[in-house]
Coordinates of C-alpha atoms (C1' of nucleotides) in Angstrom, one line a residue:
Chain A
X477 CA 9.5 4.2 -4.4
X478 CA 9.0 3.4 -8.1
X479 CA 11.8 5.9 -8.8
X480 CA 14.3 3.7 -7.1
X481 CA 13.0 0.5 -8.6
X482 CA 13.5 2.0 -12.1
X483 CA 17.0 3.2 -11.1
X484 CA 17.8 -0.2 -9.6
X485 CA 16.7 -2.0 -12.8
X486 CA 18.5 0.3 -15.1
X487 CA 21.6 -0.1 -13.0
X488 CA 21.7 -3.7 -14.3
X489 CA 21.3 -2.6 -18.0
X490 CA 19.8 0.0 -20.2
X491 CA 16.1 -0.6 -21.1
X492 CA 13.0 0.8 -22.6
X493 CA 9.9 1.7 -20.6
X494 CA 8.1 -1.3 -22.0
X495 CA 10.9 -3.7 -21.1
X496 CA 10.9 -2.2 -17.6
X497 CA 7.2 -2.9 -17.3
X498 CA 7.7 -6.5 -18.2
X499 CA 10.7 -6.8 -16.0
X500 CA 8.8 -5.4 -13.0
X501 CA 5.8 -7.6 -13.7
X502 CA 8.1 -10.6 -13.5
X503 CA 9.9 -9.7 -10.4
X504 CA 9.3 -6.6 -8.2
X505 CA 5.6 -6.5 -9.0
X506 CA 5.2 -9.1 -6.2
X507 CA 6.2 -6.5 -3.7
X508 CA 5.7 -3.3 -5.6
X509 CA 3.2 -3.0 -8.4
X510 CA 3.2 -0.2 -11.0
X511 CA 1.2 0.7 -14.1
X512 CA 2.8 1.5 -17.4
X513 CA 1.4 5.0 -17.2
X514 CA 3.3 5.7 -14.0
X515 CA 6.5 4.1 -15.4
X516 CA 6.6 6.3 -18.5
X517 CA 6.0 9.5 -16.6
X518 CA 8.5 8.6 -13.9
X519 CA 11.1 7.8 -16.5
X520 CA 10.6 11.3 -18.1
X521 CA 10.9 12.9 -14.7
X522 CA 14.1 11.1 -13.8
X523 CA 15.5 12.1 -17.1
X524 CA 14.7 15.8 -16.4
X525 CA 16.4 15.4 -13.1
X526 CA 19.5 14.1 -14.8
X527 CA 19.3 10.6 -13.2
X528 CA 18.7 9.0 -16.5
X529 CA 19.5 9.6 -20.1
X530 CA 17.5 8.3 -23.1
X531 CA 17.9 7.7 -26.8
X532 CA 15.5 6.9 -29.5
X533 CA 16.8 3.6 -30.8
X534 CA 16.7 4.0 -34.6
X535 CA 17.2 0.4 -35.7
X536 CA 15.9 -1.4 -38.8
X537 CA 12.4 -1.3 -37.5
X538 CA 11.0 2.1 -37.0
X539 CA 9.3 1.5 -33.7
X540 CA 9.7 4.5 -31.3
X541 CA 11.8 2.6 -28.8
X542 CA 13.2 4.9 -26.2
X543 CA 16.1 3.3 -24.3
X544 CA 16.9 4.6 -20.9
X545 CA 20.4 4.5 -19.4
X546 CA 21.3 5.3 -15.8
X547 CA 23.7 8.3 -15.3
X548 CA 26.4 8.6 -12.7
X549 CA 24.1 11.0 -10.8
X550 CA 21.5 8.3 -11.0
X551 CA 23.8 5.7 -9.6
X552 CA 24.7 8.0 -6.8
X553 CA 21.0 8.6 -6.0
X554 CA 20.4 4.9 -5.9
X555 CA 23.3 4.2 -3.6
X556 CA 22.3 7.1 -1.4
X557 CA 18.8 5.7 -1.0
X558 CA 20.1 2.2 -0.3
X559 CA 22.5 3.6 2.3
X560 CA 19.7 5.1 4.3
X561 CA 18.2 2.1 6.1
X562 CA 14.5 1.7 6.9
X563 CA 13.9 2.5 10.5
X564 CA 10.2 1.8 10.8
X565 CA 7.5 -0.6 9.6
X566 CA 5.7 0.1 6.4
X567 CA 2.0 1.0 7.2
X568 CA -0.2 -1.9 6.2
X569 CA -2.8 -1.7 3.5
X570 CA -4.9 -4.9 3.3
X571 CA -8.3 -4.4 1.7
X572 CA -9.4 -8.0 2.5
X573 CA -8.8 -7.4 6.2
X574 CA -10.7 -4.1 6.1
X575 CA -13.7 -6.0 4.6
X576 CA -13.5 -8.9 7.0
X577 CA -13.3 -6.5 10.0
X578 CA -16.7 -5.1 9.1
X579 CA -18.2 -8.3 7.9
X580 CA -19.9 -9.3 11.1
X581 CA -23.3 -8.2 9.8
X582 CA -22.9 -9.7 6.4
X583 CA -24.5 -12.9 5.1
X584 CA -22.3 -15.8 6.2
X585 CA -22.4 -17.5 2.9
X586 CA -21.3 -14.4 1.0
X587 CA -18.3 -13.9 3.3
X588 CA -17.3 -17.6 2.9
X589 CA -17.5 -17.3 -0.9
X590 CA -15.3 -14.3 -0.8
X591 CA -12.7 -16.0 1.5
X592 CA -12.7 -19.2 -0.6
X593 CA -12.1 -17.2 -3.8
X594 CA -9.2 -15.4 -2.1
X595 CA -7.9 -18.8 -1.0
X596 CA -7.8 -20.0 -4.6
X597 CA -6.0 -16.8 -5.7
X598 CA -3.4 -17.1 -3.0
X599 CA -2.8 -20.7 -3.7
X600 CA -2.3 -20.0 -7.4
X601 CA 0.3 -17.3 -6.4
X602 CA 1.9 -19.8 -4.1
X603 CA 2.3 -22.3 -6.9
X604 CA 3.7 -19.6 -9.1
X605 CA 6.3 -18.6 -6.6
X606 CA 7.3 -22.2 -6.0
X607 CA 7.6 -22.7 -9.7
X608 CA 9.7 -19.6 -10.1
X609 CA 12.0 -20.7 -7.3
X610 CA 12.6 -24.1 -9.0
X611 CA 13.3 -22.4 -12.3
X612 CA 15.9 -20.2 -10.6
X613 CA 17.5 -23.2 -8.8
X614 CA 17.7 -25.1 -12.1
X615 CA 19.5 -22.3 -13.8
X616 CA 22.4 -21.2 -11.6
X617 CA 24.6 -18.4 -13.0
X618 CA 27.8 -20.3 -13.0
X619 CA 29.9 -17.7 -14.8
X620 CA 32.5 -16.0 -12.7
X621 CA 32.1 -12.3 -12.6
X622 CA 34.7 -9.8 -13.8
X623 CA 35.8 -7.2 -11.3
X624 CA 33.7 -4.1 -11.6
X625 CA 30.9 -6.2 -13.1
X626 CA 27.8 -7.2 -11.2
X627 CA 28.1 -10.5 -9.3
X628 CA 25.0 -12.4 -10.4
X629 CA 25.5 -15.3 -8.0
X630 CA 25.4 -12.8 -5.1
X631 CA 22.4 -10.9 -6.6
X632 CA 20.5 -14.1 -6.8
X633 CA 20.7 -14.6 -3.0
X634 CA 18.8 -11.3 -2.6
X635 CA 16.3 -12.0 -5.4
X636 CA 15.7 -15.5 -4.0
X637 CA 15.0 -14.0 -0.6
X638 CA 12.2 -11.9 -2.0
X639 CA 10.8 -14.9 -3.8
X640 CA 10.9 -16.9 -0.6
X641 CA 9.0 -14.1 1.1
X642 CA 6.4 -14.3 -1.6
X643 CA 6.1 -18.0 -1.0
X644 CA 5.9 -17.7 2.8
X645 CA 3.4 -14.9 2.6
X646 CA 1.1 -16.9 0.4
X647 CA 1.4 -20.1 2.5
X648 CA 0.7 -18.1 5.6
X649 CA -2.3 -16.4 3.9
X650 CA -3.7 -19.8 2.8
X651 CA -3.3 -21.2 6.4
X652 CA -5.0 -18.1 7.9
X653 CA -7.8 -18.4 5.4
X654 CA -8.4 -22.0 6.2
X655 CA -8.5 -21.2 9.9
X656 CA -10.8 -18.2 9.4
X657 CA -13.1 -20.1 7.0
X658 CA -13.5 -22.8 9.5
X659 CA -14.3 -20.4 12.3
X660 CA -16.9 -18.6 10.3
X661 CA -18.5 -21.9 9.2
X662 CA -19.0 -22.6 12.9
X663 CA -21.1 -19.5 13.3
X664 CA -24.9 -19.7 13.3
X665 CA -27.0 -17.7 10.8
Chain B
X1424 CA -11.0 2.6 1.3
X1425 CA -10.8 5.0 4.3
X1426 CA -14.3 6.0 3.3
X1427 CA -15.6 2.6 4.2
X1428 CA -13.6 2.3 7.3
X1429 CA -15.1 5.5 8.6
X1430 CA -18.6 4.4 7.6
X1431 CA -18.0 1.0 9.2
X1432 CA -16.8 2.5 12.5
X1433 CA -19.6 5.0 12.6
X1434 CA -22.1 2.2 12.0
X1435 CA -21.2 1.0 15.5
X1436 CA -21.7 4.4 17.1
X1437 CA -21.5 8.2 16.4
X1438 CA -18.0 9.6 17.0
X1439 CA -15.8 12.6 16.5
X1440 CA -12.9 12.6 14.1
X1441 CA -10.5 12.5 17.0
X1442 CA -12.2 9.4 18.5
X1443 CA -12.2 7.8 15.1
X1444 CA -8.4 8.4 14.8
X1445 CA -7.8 6.7 18.1
X1446 CA -10.2 3.9 17.3
X1447 CA -8.4 3.2 14.0
X1448 CA -5.0 3.3 15.6
X1449 CA -6.1 0.6 18.0
X1450 CA -7.7 -1.7 15.4
X1451 CA -7.8 -1.2 11.7
X1452 CA -4.4 0.7 11.6
X1453 CA -2.8 -2.7 11.6
X1454 CA -4.2 -3.3 8.1
X1455 CA -5.1 0.2 7.0
X1456 CA -3.3 3.2 8.3
X1457 CA -4.6 6.8 8.0
X1458 CA -3.4 10.2 9.1
X1459 CA -5.8 12.5 11.0
X1460 CA -5.6 15.0 8.2
X1461 CA -7.1 12.5 5.8
X1462 CA -9.7 11.4 8.4
X1463 CA -11.0 15.0 8.9
X1464 CA -11.1 15.8 5.2
X1465 CA -12.8 12.5 4.3
X1466 CA -15.4 13.0 7.0
X1467 CA -16.3 16.4 5.6
X1468 CA -16.6 14.9 2.1
X1469 CA -18.8 12.1 3.3
X1470 CA -21.0 14.6 5.0
X1471 CA -21.3 16.6 1.7
X1472 CA -22.3 13.4 0.0
X1473 CA -25.0 12.8 2.6
X1474 CA -23.5 9.6 4.0
X1475 CA -22.8 11.2 7.3
X1476 CA -24.3 14.0 9.5
X1477 CA -22.5 16.0 12.1
X1478 CA -23.3 18.2 15.0
X1479 CA -21.1 20.5 17.1
X1480 CA -21.5 19.0 20.6
X1481 CA -22.0 22.0 22.9
X1482 CA -21.4 20.4 26.3
X1483 CA -20.2 21.9 29.5
X1484 CA -16.6 22.3 28.1
X1485 CA -16.4 24.4 25.1
X1486 CA -14.2 22.2 23.0
X1487 CA -15.2 22.2 19.4
X1488 CA -16.2 18.5 19.2
X1489 CA -17.9 17.6 16.0
X1490 CA -19.8 14.3 16.4
X1491 CA -20.5 12.4 13.2
X1492 CA -23.4 10.0 12.7
X1493 CA -24.0 7.7 9.8
X1494 CA -27.1 8.3 7.8
X1495 CA -29.4 5.7 6.2
X1496 CA -27.7 6.5 2.8
X1497 CA -24.4 5.9 4.5
X1498 CA -25.5 2.6 5.8
X1499 CA -26.7 1.6 2.4
X1500 CA -23.3 2.6 0.9
X1501 CA -21.5 0.5 3.4
X1502 CA -23.7 -2.5 2.8
X1503 CA -23.4 -2.0 -1.0
X1504 CA -19.6 -2.0 -0.7
X1505 CA -19.5 -5.1 1.5
X1506 CA -21.8 -6.9 -0.9
X1507 CA -19.4 -6.5 -3.8
X1508 CA -16.8 -9.2 -3.0
X1509 CA -13.1 -8.7 -3.7
X1510 CA -12.3 -10.7 -6.9
X1511 CA -8.5 -10.1 -7.1
X1512 CA -5.4 -9.8 -5.0
X1513 CA -4.4 -6.5 -3.6
X1514 CA -1.2 -5.3 -5.3
X1515 CA 1.7 -5.6 -2.8
X1516 CA 3.7 -2.6 -1.5
X1517 CA 6.6 -3.8 0.5
X1518 CA 9.4 -1.2 0.8
X1519 CA 11.7 -3.6 2.6
X1520 CA 11.6 -6.1 -0.2
X1521 CA 12.2 -3.4 -2.8
X1522 CA 15.4 -2.5 -0.8
X1523 CA 16.5 -6.1 -0.4
X1524 CA 16.0 -6.9 -4.0
X1525 CA 18.5 -4.2 -4.9
X1526 CA 20.9 -4.8 -2.0
X1527 CA 23.3 -7.2 -3.7
X1528 CA 25.9 -4.5 -4.2
X1529 CA 25.5 -3.0 -0.7
X1530 CA 27.8 -3.5 2.3
X1531 CA 26.8 -6.7 3.9
X1532 CA 27.0 -5.4 7.4
X1533 CA 24.7 -2.5 6.6
X1534 CA 22.1 -4.8 5.1
X1535 CA 22.3 -7.1 8.1
X1536 CA 21.9 -4.1 10.5
X1537 CA 18.8 -3.1 8.6
X1538 CA 17.3 -6.6 8.6
X1539 CA 18.0 -7.0 12.3
X1540 CA 16.3 -3.7 13.2
X1541 CA 13.3 -4.9 11.2
X1542 CA 13.3 -8.1 13.1
X1543 CA 13.2 -6.3 16.4
X1544 CA 10.3 -4.1 15.1
X1545 CA 8.3 -7.1 13.9
X1546 CA 8.9 -9.0 17.0
X1547 CA 7.6 -6.0 19.0
X1548 CA 4.5 -6.0 16.9
X1549 CA 4.1 -9.7 17.3
X1550 CA 4.2 -9.3 21.1
X1551 CA 1.6 -6.5 20.9
X1552 CA -0.8 -8.7 18.8
X1553 CA -0.4 -11.6 21.2
X1554 CA -1.1 -9.3 24.1
X1555 CA -4.2 -7.8 22.4
X1556 CA -5.5 -11.3 21.7
X1557 CA -5.2 -12.3 25.3
X1558 CA -6.9 -9.1 26.4
X1559 CA -9.8 -9.9 24.1
X1560 CA -10.0 -13.4 25.3
X1561 CA -10.1 -12.3 28.9
X1562 CA -13.0 -10.0 28.3
X1563 CA -15.6 -11.9 26.5
X1564 CA -18.8 -9.9 25.8
X1565 CA -21.3 -12.1 27.6
X1566 CA -24.3 -9.9 27.2
X1567 CA -27.0 -11.2 25.0
X1568 CA -27.8 -8.9 22.2
X1569 CA -31.2 -7.4 21.6
X1570 CA -32.8 -8.0 18.1
X1571 CA -31.8 -5.2 15.8
X1572 CA -28.7 -4.5 17.9
X1573 CA -25.2 -5.5 16.9
X1574 CA -24.2 -8.9 18.0
X1575 CA -20.9 -8.2 19.7
X1576 CA -20.0 -11.9 20.2
X1577 CA -20.3 -12.4 16.5
X1578 CA -18.4 -9.2 15.6
X1579 CA -15.6 -10.4 17.8
X1580 CA -15.0 -13.5 15.6
X1581 CA -14.2 -11.2 12.7
X1582 CA -12.1 -8.8 14.7
X1583 CA -10.2 -11.7 16.2
X1584 CA -9.5 -13.0 12.7
X1585 CA -7.9 -9.8 11.7
X1586 CA -5.8 -9.8 14.9
X1587 CA -4.8 -13.4 14.2
X1588 CA -3.7 -12.3 10.8
X1589 CA -1.5 -9.6 12.3
X1590 CA 0.0 -12.2 14.6
X1591 CA 0.7 -14.7 11.8
X1592 CA 2.1 -12.1 9.5
X1593 CA 4.6 -10.9 12.1
X1594 CA 5.6 -14.4 13.0
X1595 CA 6.1 -15.3 9.4
X1596 CA 8.1 -12.1 8.9
X1597 CA 10.4 -12.8 11.8
X1598 CA 10.9 -16.4 10.5
X1599 CA 11.7 -15.0 7.1
X1600 CA 14.1 -12.4 8.5
X1601 CA 15.9 -15.1 10.5
X1602 CA 16.3 -17.2 7.4
X1603 CA 17.4 -14.3 5.3
X1604 CA 19.8 -12.9 7.8
X1605 CA 21.5 -16.3 8.1
X1606 CA 21.8 -16.6 4.3
X1607 CA 23.4 -13.2 4.0
X1608 CA 25.7 -13.8 6.9
X1609 CA 27.0 -16.8 4.9
X1610 CA 28.0 -14.5 2.0
X1611 CA 31.6 -13.4 1.6
X1612 CA 32.6 -9.7 1.6
Chain C
dT1379 C1' 4.7 27.8 33.7
dA1380 C1' 5.6 24.3 30.6
dT1381 C1' 4.3 20.3 28.5
dC1382 C1' 1.1 16.8 27.3
dG1383 C1' -3.3 15.3 25.6
dC1384 C1' -7.6 16.7 23.5
dA1385 C1' -9.5 18.5 19.3
dT1386 C1' -9.7 20.4 14.6
dG1387 C1' -8.5 21.8 10.6
dT1388 C1' -5.8 23.6 5.8
dA1389 C1' -2.3 23.6 2.1
dA1390 C1' 1.0 21.9 -0.9
dC1391 C1' 2.8 18.2 -2.7
dG1392 C1' 3.7 13.6 -4.3
dA1393 C1' 2.1 9.0 -5.5
dG1394 C1' -0.9 6.0 -7.7
dT1395 C1' -5.1 4.7 -10.6
dT1396 C1' -8.2 4.7 -14.5
dA1397 C1' -9.3 6.0 -18.8
dC1398 C1' -8.3 7.6 -23.1
dA1399 C1' -5.5 7.4 -27.3
dT1400 C1' -2.5 6.0 -31.1
dG1401 C1' 0.0 3.2 -34.3
dA1402 C1' 3.3 -0.5 -35.9
dT1403 C1' 4.5 -5.4 -36.2
dT1404 C1' 3.8 -10.2 -35.7
dT1405 C1' 1.0 -14.1 -35.3
dT1406 C1' -3.2 -16.8 -36.2
Chain D
dA867 C1' -8.3 -10.1 -42.2
dA868 C1' -8.3 -10.1 -37.4
dA869 C1' -6.3 -10.4 -33.1
dA870 C1' -2.4 -10.2 -30.2
dT871 C1' 1.7 -8.1 -28.9
dC872 C1' 5.0 -4.3 -29.1
dA873 C1' 5.5 0.4 -27.9
dT874 C1' 4.5 5.0 -26.0
dG875 C1' 2.3 8.4 -24.2
dT876 C1' -1.4 12.1 -21.9
dA877 C1' -5.2 13.7 -18.8
dA878 C1' -8.1 13.7 -15.1
dC879 C1' -8.7 12.2 -10.9
dT880 C1' -8.3 10.2 -6.3
dC881 C1' -5.6 9.0 -2.5
dG882 C1' -2.1 9.6 0.7
dT883 C1' 1.7 12.2 3.0
dT884 C1' 4.0 16.0 5.2
dA885 C1' 4.0 20.3 7.0
dC886 C1' 1.8 24.1 8.9
dA887 C1' -1.5 26.1 12.2
dT888 C1' -4.4 26.9 16.2
dG889 C1' -6.3 26.8 20.8
dC890 C1' -8.3 24.7 25.2
dG891 C1' -7.8 22.0 29.6
dA892 C1' -5.3 19.2 32.7
dT893 C1' -1.3 17.7 34.7
dA894 C1' 3.5 18.0 36.2

DNA sequence: TATCGCATGTAACGAGTTACATGATTTT
DNA sequence: AAAATCATGTAACTCGTTACATGCGATA
């Protein structure tokens, strides 16, 4: 999956591995997280496969900045992947729910502490998403796009949809935690 | 993580790998999915580590049924894990959002088809969760539990909370899809 | 007799995580 | 002078996925 995220990002513009890491942390990390170690190795692999090309940027500073550019083959691979729709649900992986499922024999106070901490974390994320949405709304890309160029106004609709999902997910999670905390508080012991 | 799911399940009663697979598919799979191949290999590993013991059940039928039982060491490992609370958010992995993020240059109709299919799938899951909740509610475990035994009524509160999460997640997802589909329908091209 | 459900496993691969490792530049 | 940020990578490991493989018993 990371493969296509990298191709997708480099389809907007050439970038270094480091820039990609920062870019991902500020956008796709909310629905697909990756470590820098995996990013660098995947970039090398994609270059070997001919989907990317790289150049050591020898500017004034002599930092070893390797800039990756997507190739035509890479663009085709990205398009090919996007053209094959998802036909099933992604298998869920929710550590907190695993823990809660088996928490019947745990100390009630400990469970509540854990849930309340999670509530705080989710609420922080919720605030972050709301802030990001506002930032986006305040900076609309008013430029008209040239033919052949990427239509940023259109892209924004899709990016905003993922942000909105983040917002809704966190709000739902907080609501569920409130409900669950209340139910567990009602238990004896 | 699967390690603790298996320990958690076997903490209720001894079971075969096959039974565990079915058990998981009917409960924890909604927040932690696993293939049978991984279940069998993990069970072997846990036995090597002394957290489980197994016996070939030589009953009337000569099916090679290997029944796993949790050891005291296994119970301690499970408790130890449950006692260490989660202090962070699980990194998200949402393939649909990855695809949507990079779908700005895709054919509008193709994107809508994909989202509508996902809507159907989530709605089916939603109906399933609601049905499961009703089933649970109709069959309350009224037996009093003996001291030292597992309090099923209490367990149920935790199990129901995970079911409720499944329900809320799917409802939220459907609502988000409706919203998103509408926005994309409004785009030109 | 053919297929379905029960029952168990291995092998190869790919994805993802954690830890280790280095060195330059910029800011405090 | 120290700390933070920029910048890139490797190695070992664990986890997860896909495919392959087998055989019994019950049902259709």
